[in-house]
mmCIF file of C-alpha atoms in Angstrom:
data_model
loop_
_atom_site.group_PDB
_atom_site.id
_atom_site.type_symbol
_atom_site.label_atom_id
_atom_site.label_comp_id
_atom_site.label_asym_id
_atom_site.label_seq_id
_atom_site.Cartn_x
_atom_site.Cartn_y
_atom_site.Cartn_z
ATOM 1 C CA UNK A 1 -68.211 97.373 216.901
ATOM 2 C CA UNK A 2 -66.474 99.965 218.633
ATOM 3 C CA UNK A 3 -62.837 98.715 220.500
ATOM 4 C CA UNK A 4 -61.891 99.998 224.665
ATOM 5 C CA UNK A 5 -58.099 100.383 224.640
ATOM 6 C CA UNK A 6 -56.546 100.616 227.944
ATOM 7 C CA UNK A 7 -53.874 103.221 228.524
ATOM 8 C CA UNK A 8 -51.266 103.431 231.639
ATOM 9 C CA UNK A 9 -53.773 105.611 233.294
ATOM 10 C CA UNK A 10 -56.089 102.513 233.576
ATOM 11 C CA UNK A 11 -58.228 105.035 231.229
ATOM 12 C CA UNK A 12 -60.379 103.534 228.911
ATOM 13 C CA UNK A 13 -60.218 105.321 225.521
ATOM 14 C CA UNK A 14 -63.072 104.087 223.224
ATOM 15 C CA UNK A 15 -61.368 104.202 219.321
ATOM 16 C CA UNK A 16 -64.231 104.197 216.752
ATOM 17 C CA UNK A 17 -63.207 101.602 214.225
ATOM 18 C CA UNK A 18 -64.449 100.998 210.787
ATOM 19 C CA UNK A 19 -66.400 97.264 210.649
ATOM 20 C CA UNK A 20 -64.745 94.688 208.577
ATOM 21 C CA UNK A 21 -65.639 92.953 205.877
ATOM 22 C CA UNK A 22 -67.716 90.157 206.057
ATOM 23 C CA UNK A 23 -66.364 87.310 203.632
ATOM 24 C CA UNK A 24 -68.569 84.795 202.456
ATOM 25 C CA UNK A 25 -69.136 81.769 203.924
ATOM 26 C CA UNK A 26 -68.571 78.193 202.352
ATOM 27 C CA UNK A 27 -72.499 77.892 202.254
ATOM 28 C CA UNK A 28 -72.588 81.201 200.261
ATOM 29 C CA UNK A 29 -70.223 80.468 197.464
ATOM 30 C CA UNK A 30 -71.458 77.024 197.518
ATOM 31 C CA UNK A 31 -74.989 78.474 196.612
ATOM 32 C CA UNK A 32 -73.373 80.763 193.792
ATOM 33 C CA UNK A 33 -71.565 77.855 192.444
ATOM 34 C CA UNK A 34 -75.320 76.092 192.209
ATOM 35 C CA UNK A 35 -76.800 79.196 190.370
ATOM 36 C CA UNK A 36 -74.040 79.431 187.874
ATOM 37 C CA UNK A 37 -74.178 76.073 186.839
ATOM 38 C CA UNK A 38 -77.876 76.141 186.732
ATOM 39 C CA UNK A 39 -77.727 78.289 184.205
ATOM 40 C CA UNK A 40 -75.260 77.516 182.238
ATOM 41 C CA UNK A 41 -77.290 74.361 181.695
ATOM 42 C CA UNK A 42 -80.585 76.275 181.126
ATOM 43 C CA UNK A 43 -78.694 77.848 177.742
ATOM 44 C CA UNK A 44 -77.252 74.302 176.775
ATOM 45 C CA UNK A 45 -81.311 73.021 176.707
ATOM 46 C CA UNK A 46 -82.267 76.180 175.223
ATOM 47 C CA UNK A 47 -79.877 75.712 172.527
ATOM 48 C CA UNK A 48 -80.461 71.991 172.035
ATOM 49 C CA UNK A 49 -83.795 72.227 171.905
ATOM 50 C CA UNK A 50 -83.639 73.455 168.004
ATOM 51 C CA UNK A 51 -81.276 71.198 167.044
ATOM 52 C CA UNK A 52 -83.691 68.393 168.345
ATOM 53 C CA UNK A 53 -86.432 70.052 166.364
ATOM 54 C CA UNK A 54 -84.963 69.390 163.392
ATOM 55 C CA UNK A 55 -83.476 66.638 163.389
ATOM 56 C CA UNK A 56 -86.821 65.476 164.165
ATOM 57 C CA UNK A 57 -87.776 66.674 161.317
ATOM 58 C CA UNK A 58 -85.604 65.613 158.534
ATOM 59 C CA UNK A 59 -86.528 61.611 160.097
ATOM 60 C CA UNK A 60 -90.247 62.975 159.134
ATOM 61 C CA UNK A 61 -89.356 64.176 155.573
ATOM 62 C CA UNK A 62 -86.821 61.096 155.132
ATOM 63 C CA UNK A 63 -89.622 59.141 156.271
ATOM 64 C CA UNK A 64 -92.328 60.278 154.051
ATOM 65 C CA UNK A 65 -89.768 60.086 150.771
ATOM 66 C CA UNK A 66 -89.410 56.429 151.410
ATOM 67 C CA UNK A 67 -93.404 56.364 151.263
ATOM 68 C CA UNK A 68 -93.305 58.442 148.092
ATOM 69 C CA UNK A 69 -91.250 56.497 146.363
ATOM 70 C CA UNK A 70 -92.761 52.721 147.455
ATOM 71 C CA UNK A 71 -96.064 53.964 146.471
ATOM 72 C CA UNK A 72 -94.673 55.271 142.814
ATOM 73 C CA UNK A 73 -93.104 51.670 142.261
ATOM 74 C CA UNK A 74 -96.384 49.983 143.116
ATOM 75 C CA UNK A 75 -98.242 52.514 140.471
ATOM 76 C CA UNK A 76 -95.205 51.500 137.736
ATOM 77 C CA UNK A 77 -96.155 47.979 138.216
ATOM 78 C CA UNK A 78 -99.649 48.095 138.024
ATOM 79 C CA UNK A 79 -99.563 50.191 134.850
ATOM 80 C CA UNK A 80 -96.986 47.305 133.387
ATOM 81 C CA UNK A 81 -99.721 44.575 134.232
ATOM 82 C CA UNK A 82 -102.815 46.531 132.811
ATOM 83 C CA UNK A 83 -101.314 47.026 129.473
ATOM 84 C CA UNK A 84 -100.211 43.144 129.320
ATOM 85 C CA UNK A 85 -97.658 44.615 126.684
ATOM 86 C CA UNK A 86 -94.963 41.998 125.662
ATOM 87 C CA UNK A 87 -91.921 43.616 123.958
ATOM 88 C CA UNK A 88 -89.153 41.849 122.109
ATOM 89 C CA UNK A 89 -86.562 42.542 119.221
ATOM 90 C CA UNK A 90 -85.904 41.529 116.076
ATOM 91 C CA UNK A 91 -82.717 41.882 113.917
ATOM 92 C CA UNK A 92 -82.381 41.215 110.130
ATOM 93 C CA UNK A 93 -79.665 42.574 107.503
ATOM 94 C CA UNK A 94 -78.912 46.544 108.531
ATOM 95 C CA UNK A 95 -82.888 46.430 109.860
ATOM 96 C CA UNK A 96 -83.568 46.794 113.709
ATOM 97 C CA UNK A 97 -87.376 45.512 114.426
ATOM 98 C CA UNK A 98 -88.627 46.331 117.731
ATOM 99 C CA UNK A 99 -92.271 45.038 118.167
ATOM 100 C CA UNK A 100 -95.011 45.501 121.239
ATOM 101 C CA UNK A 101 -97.594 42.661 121.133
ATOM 102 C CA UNK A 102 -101.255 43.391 123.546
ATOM 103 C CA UNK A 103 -103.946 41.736 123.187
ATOM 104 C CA UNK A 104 -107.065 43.810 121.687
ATOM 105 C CA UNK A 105 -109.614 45.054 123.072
ATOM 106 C CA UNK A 106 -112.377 42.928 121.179
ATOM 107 C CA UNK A 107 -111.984 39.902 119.287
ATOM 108 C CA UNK A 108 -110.768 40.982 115.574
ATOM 109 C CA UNK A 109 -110.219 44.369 116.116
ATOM 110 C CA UNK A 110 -106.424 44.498 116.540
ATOM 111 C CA UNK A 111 -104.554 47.484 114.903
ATOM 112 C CA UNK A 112 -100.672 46.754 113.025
ATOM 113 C CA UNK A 113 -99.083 50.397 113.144
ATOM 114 C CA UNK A 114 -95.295 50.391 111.713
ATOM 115 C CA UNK A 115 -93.236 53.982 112.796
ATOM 116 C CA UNK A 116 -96.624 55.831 113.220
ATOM 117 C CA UNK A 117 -97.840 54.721 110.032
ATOM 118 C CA UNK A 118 -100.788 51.683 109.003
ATOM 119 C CA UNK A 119 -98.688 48.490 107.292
ATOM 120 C CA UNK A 120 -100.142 48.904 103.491
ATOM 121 C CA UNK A 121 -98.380 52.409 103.798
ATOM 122 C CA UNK A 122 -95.570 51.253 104.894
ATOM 123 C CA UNK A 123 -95.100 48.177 102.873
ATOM 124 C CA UNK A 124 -97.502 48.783 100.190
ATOM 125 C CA UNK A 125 -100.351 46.386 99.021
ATOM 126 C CA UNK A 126 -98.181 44.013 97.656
ATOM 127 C CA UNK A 127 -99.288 40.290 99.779
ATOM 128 C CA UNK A 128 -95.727 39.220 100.326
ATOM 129 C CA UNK A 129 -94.942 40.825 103.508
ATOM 130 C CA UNK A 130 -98.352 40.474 105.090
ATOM 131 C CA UNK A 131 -98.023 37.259 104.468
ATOM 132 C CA UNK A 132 -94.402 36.597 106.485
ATOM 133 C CA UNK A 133 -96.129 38.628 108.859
ATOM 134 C CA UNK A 134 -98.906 35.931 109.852
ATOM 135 C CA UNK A 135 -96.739 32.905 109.099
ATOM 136 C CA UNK A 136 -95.479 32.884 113.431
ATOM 137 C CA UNK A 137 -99.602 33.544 113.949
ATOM 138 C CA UNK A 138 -99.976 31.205 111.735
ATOM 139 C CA UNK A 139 -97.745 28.538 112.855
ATOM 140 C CA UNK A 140 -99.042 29.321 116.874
ATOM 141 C CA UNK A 141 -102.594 28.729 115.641
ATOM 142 C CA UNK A 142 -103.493 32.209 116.465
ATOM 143 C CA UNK A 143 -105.471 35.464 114.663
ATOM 144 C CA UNK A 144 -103.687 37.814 114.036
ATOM 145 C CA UNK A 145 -106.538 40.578 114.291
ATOM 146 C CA UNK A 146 -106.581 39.651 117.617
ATOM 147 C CA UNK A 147 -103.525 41.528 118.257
ATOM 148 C CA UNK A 148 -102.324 44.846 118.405
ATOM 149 C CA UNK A 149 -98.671 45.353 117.040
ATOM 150 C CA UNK A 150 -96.797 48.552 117.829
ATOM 151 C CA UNK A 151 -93.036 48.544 115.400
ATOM 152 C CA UNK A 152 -90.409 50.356 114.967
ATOM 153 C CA UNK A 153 -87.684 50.262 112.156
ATOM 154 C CA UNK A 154 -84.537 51.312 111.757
ATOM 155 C CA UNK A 155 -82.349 50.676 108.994
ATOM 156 C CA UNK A 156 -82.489 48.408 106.064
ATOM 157 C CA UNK A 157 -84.549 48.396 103.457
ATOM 158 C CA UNK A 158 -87.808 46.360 102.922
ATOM 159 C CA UNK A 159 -87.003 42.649 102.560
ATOM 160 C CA UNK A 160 -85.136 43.468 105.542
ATOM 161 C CA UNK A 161 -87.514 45.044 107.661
ATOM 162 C CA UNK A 162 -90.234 42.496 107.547
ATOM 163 C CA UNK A 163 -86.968 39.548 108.440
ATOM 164 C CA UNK A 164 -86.934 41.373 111.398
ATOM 165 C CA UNK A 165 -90.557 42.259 112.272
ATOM 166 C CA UNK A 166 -91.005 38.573 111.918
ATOM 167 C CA UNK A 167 -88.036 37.490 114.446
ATOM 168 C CA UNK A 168 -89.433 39.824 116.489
ATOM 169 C CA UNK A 169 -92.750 39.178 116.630
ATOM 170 C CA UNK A 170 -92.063 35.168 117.296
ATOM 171 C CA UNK A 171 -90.024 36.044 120.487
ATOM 172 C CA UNK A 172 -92.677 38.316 121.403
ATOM 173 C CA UNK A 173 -95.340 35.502 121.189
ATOM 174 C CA UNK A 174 -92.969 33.134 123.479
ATOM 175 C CA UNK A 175 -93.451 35.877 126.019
ATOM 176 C CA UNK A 176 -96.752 35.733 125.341
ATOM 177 C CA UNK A 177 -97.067 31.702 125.563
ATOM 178 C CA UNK A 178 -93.955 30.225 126.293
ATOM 179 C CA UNK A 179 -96.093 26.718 125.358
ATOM 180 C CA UNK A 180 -95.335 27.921 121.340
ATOM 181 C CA UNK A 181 -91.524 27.696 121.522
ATOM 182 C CA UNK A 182 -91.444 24.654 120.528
ATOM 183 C CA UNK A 183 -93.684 24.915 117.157
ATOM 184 C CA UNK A 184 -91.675 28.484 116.500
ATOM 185 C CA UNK A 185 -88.499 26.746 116.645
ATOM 186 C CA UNK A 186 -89.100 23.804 114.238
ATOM 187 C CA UNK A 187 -90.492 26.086 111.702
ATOM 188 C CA UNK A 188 -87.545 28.159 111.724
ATOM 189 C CA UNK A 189 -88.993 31.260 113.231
ATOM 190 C CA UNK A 190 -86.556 31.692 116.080
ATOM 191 C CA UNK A 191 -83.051 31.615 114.213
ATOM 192 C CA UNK A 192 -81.108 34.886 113.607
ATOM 193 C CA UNK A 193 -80.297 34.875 110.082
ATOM 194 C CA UNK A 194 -76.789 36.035 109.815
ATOM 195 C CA UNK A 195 -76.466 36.438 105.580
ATOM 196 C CA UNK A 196 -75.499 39.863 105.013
ATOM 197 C CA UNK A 197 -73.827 41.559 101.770
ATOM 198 C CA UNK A 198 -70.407 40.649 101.314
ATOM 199 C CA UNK A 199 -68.196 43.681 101.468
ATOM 200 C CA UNK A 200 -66.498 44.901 98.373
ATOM 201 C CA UNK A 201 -62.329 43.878 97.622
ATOM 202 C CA UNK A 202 -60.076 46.402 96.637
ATOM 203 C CA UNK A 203 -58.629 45.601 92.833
ATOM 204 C CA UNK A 204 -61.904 44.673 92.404
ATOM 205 C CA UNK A 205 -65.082 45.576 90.958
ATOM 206 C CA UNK A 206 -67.289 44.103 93.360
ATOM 207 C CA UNK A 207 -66.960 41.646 96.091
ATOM 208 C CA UNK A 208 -65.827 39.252 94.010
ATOM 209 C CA UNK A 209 -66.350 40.515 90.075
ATOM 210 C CA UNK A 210 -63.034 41.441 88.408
ATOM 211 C CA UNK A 211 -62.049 43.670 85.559
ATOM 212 C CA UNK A 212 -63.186 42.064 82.006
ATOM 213 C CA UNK A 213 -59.790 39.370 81.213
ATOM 214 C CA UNK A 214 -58.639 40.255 77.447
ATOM 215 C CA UNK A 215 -56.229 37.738 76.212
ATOM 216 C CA UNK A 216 -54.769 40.195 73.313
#
């Protein structure tokens, strides 16, 4: 607004000046102050929002691993109960028997299979070894066609190898029955024999033969 300055005269000069400034009022800045924090809070939501996103979804995937893998342990134990497989070893000389016993699928039709191969190719037709081979059916008052026998050698030659099978095969049948432990263990069937060759001596021919004595 234009000022009236008074001079000696009692002449009233009218000085044009220029208006001033207005500066903001407390309710102004107040309502600034509202606005800048509004949206600084608008850009924190905006970039939490993501984050939330995600996190949301790694508890989904987490989530739906644990269901993977509780359903895969279920289908591992119902594969172990439909085979009925019973697996034991059997140890002998240098020979390392591992033997699967299952029950066949009809009455007299089990199948003996020894590294891949039927048990006359293995062993030959000679009747000793099938013979050691039903002595733990035998002594359980089982058939042994009733059976099907998966092996696996290593080491040792044949004398050995059927030792072995036959260890093996008795602790499979207590897995089997553990009623027949009893009758396996008074026939013998159970016990590790421990013989094995007797190493050779230095100075000496053997492990215990010496050099031919000559008096003169």
């Amino acid at each position: 607004m234009p000022k009236t300055v008074k001079t000696e005269d009692n002449a009233s000069q009218v000085v044009a000046t220029k208006p001033a400034k207005k500066t903001p009022t407390s309710s102004n800045s107040v309502a600034t102050k509202k606005i800048a924090t509004s949206t600084k809070t608008a850009k924190a939501t905006l970039l939490a929002k993501p984050s939330q996103k995600v996190s949301s979804v790694s508890e989904k995937s987490i989530s739906s691993d644990n269901i993977s893998v509780k359903n895969k342990t279920v289908v591992k134990k119902t594969i172990k109960n439909s085979f009925s497989s019973f697996h034991a070893v059997g140890k002998r000389k240098a020979c390392v028997a591992r033997v699967w016993l299952s029950i066949a699928d009809q009455k007299g039709s089990g199948v003996i299979t020894i590294n891949g191969r039927n048990f006359v190719d293995f062993f030959g037709p000679r009747s000793v070894y099938s013979k050691k081979l039903e002595i733990p059916f035998a002594t359980s008052l089982l058939n042994i066609s009733d059976f099907n026998l998966s092996i696996s050698t290593n080491g040792g030659g044949m004398t050995g190898c059927i030792d072995a099978i036959s260890l093996g095969l008795s602790r499979a049948l207590i897995l089997f029955d553990a009623k027949l432990s009893m009758d396996l263990k008074h026939a013998g069937l159970l016990t590790r024999d421990s013989r094995v060759v007797e190493s050779k001596k230095y100075g000496l021919r053997k492990a215990r033969k010496r050099e031919q004595y000559s008096k003169r």
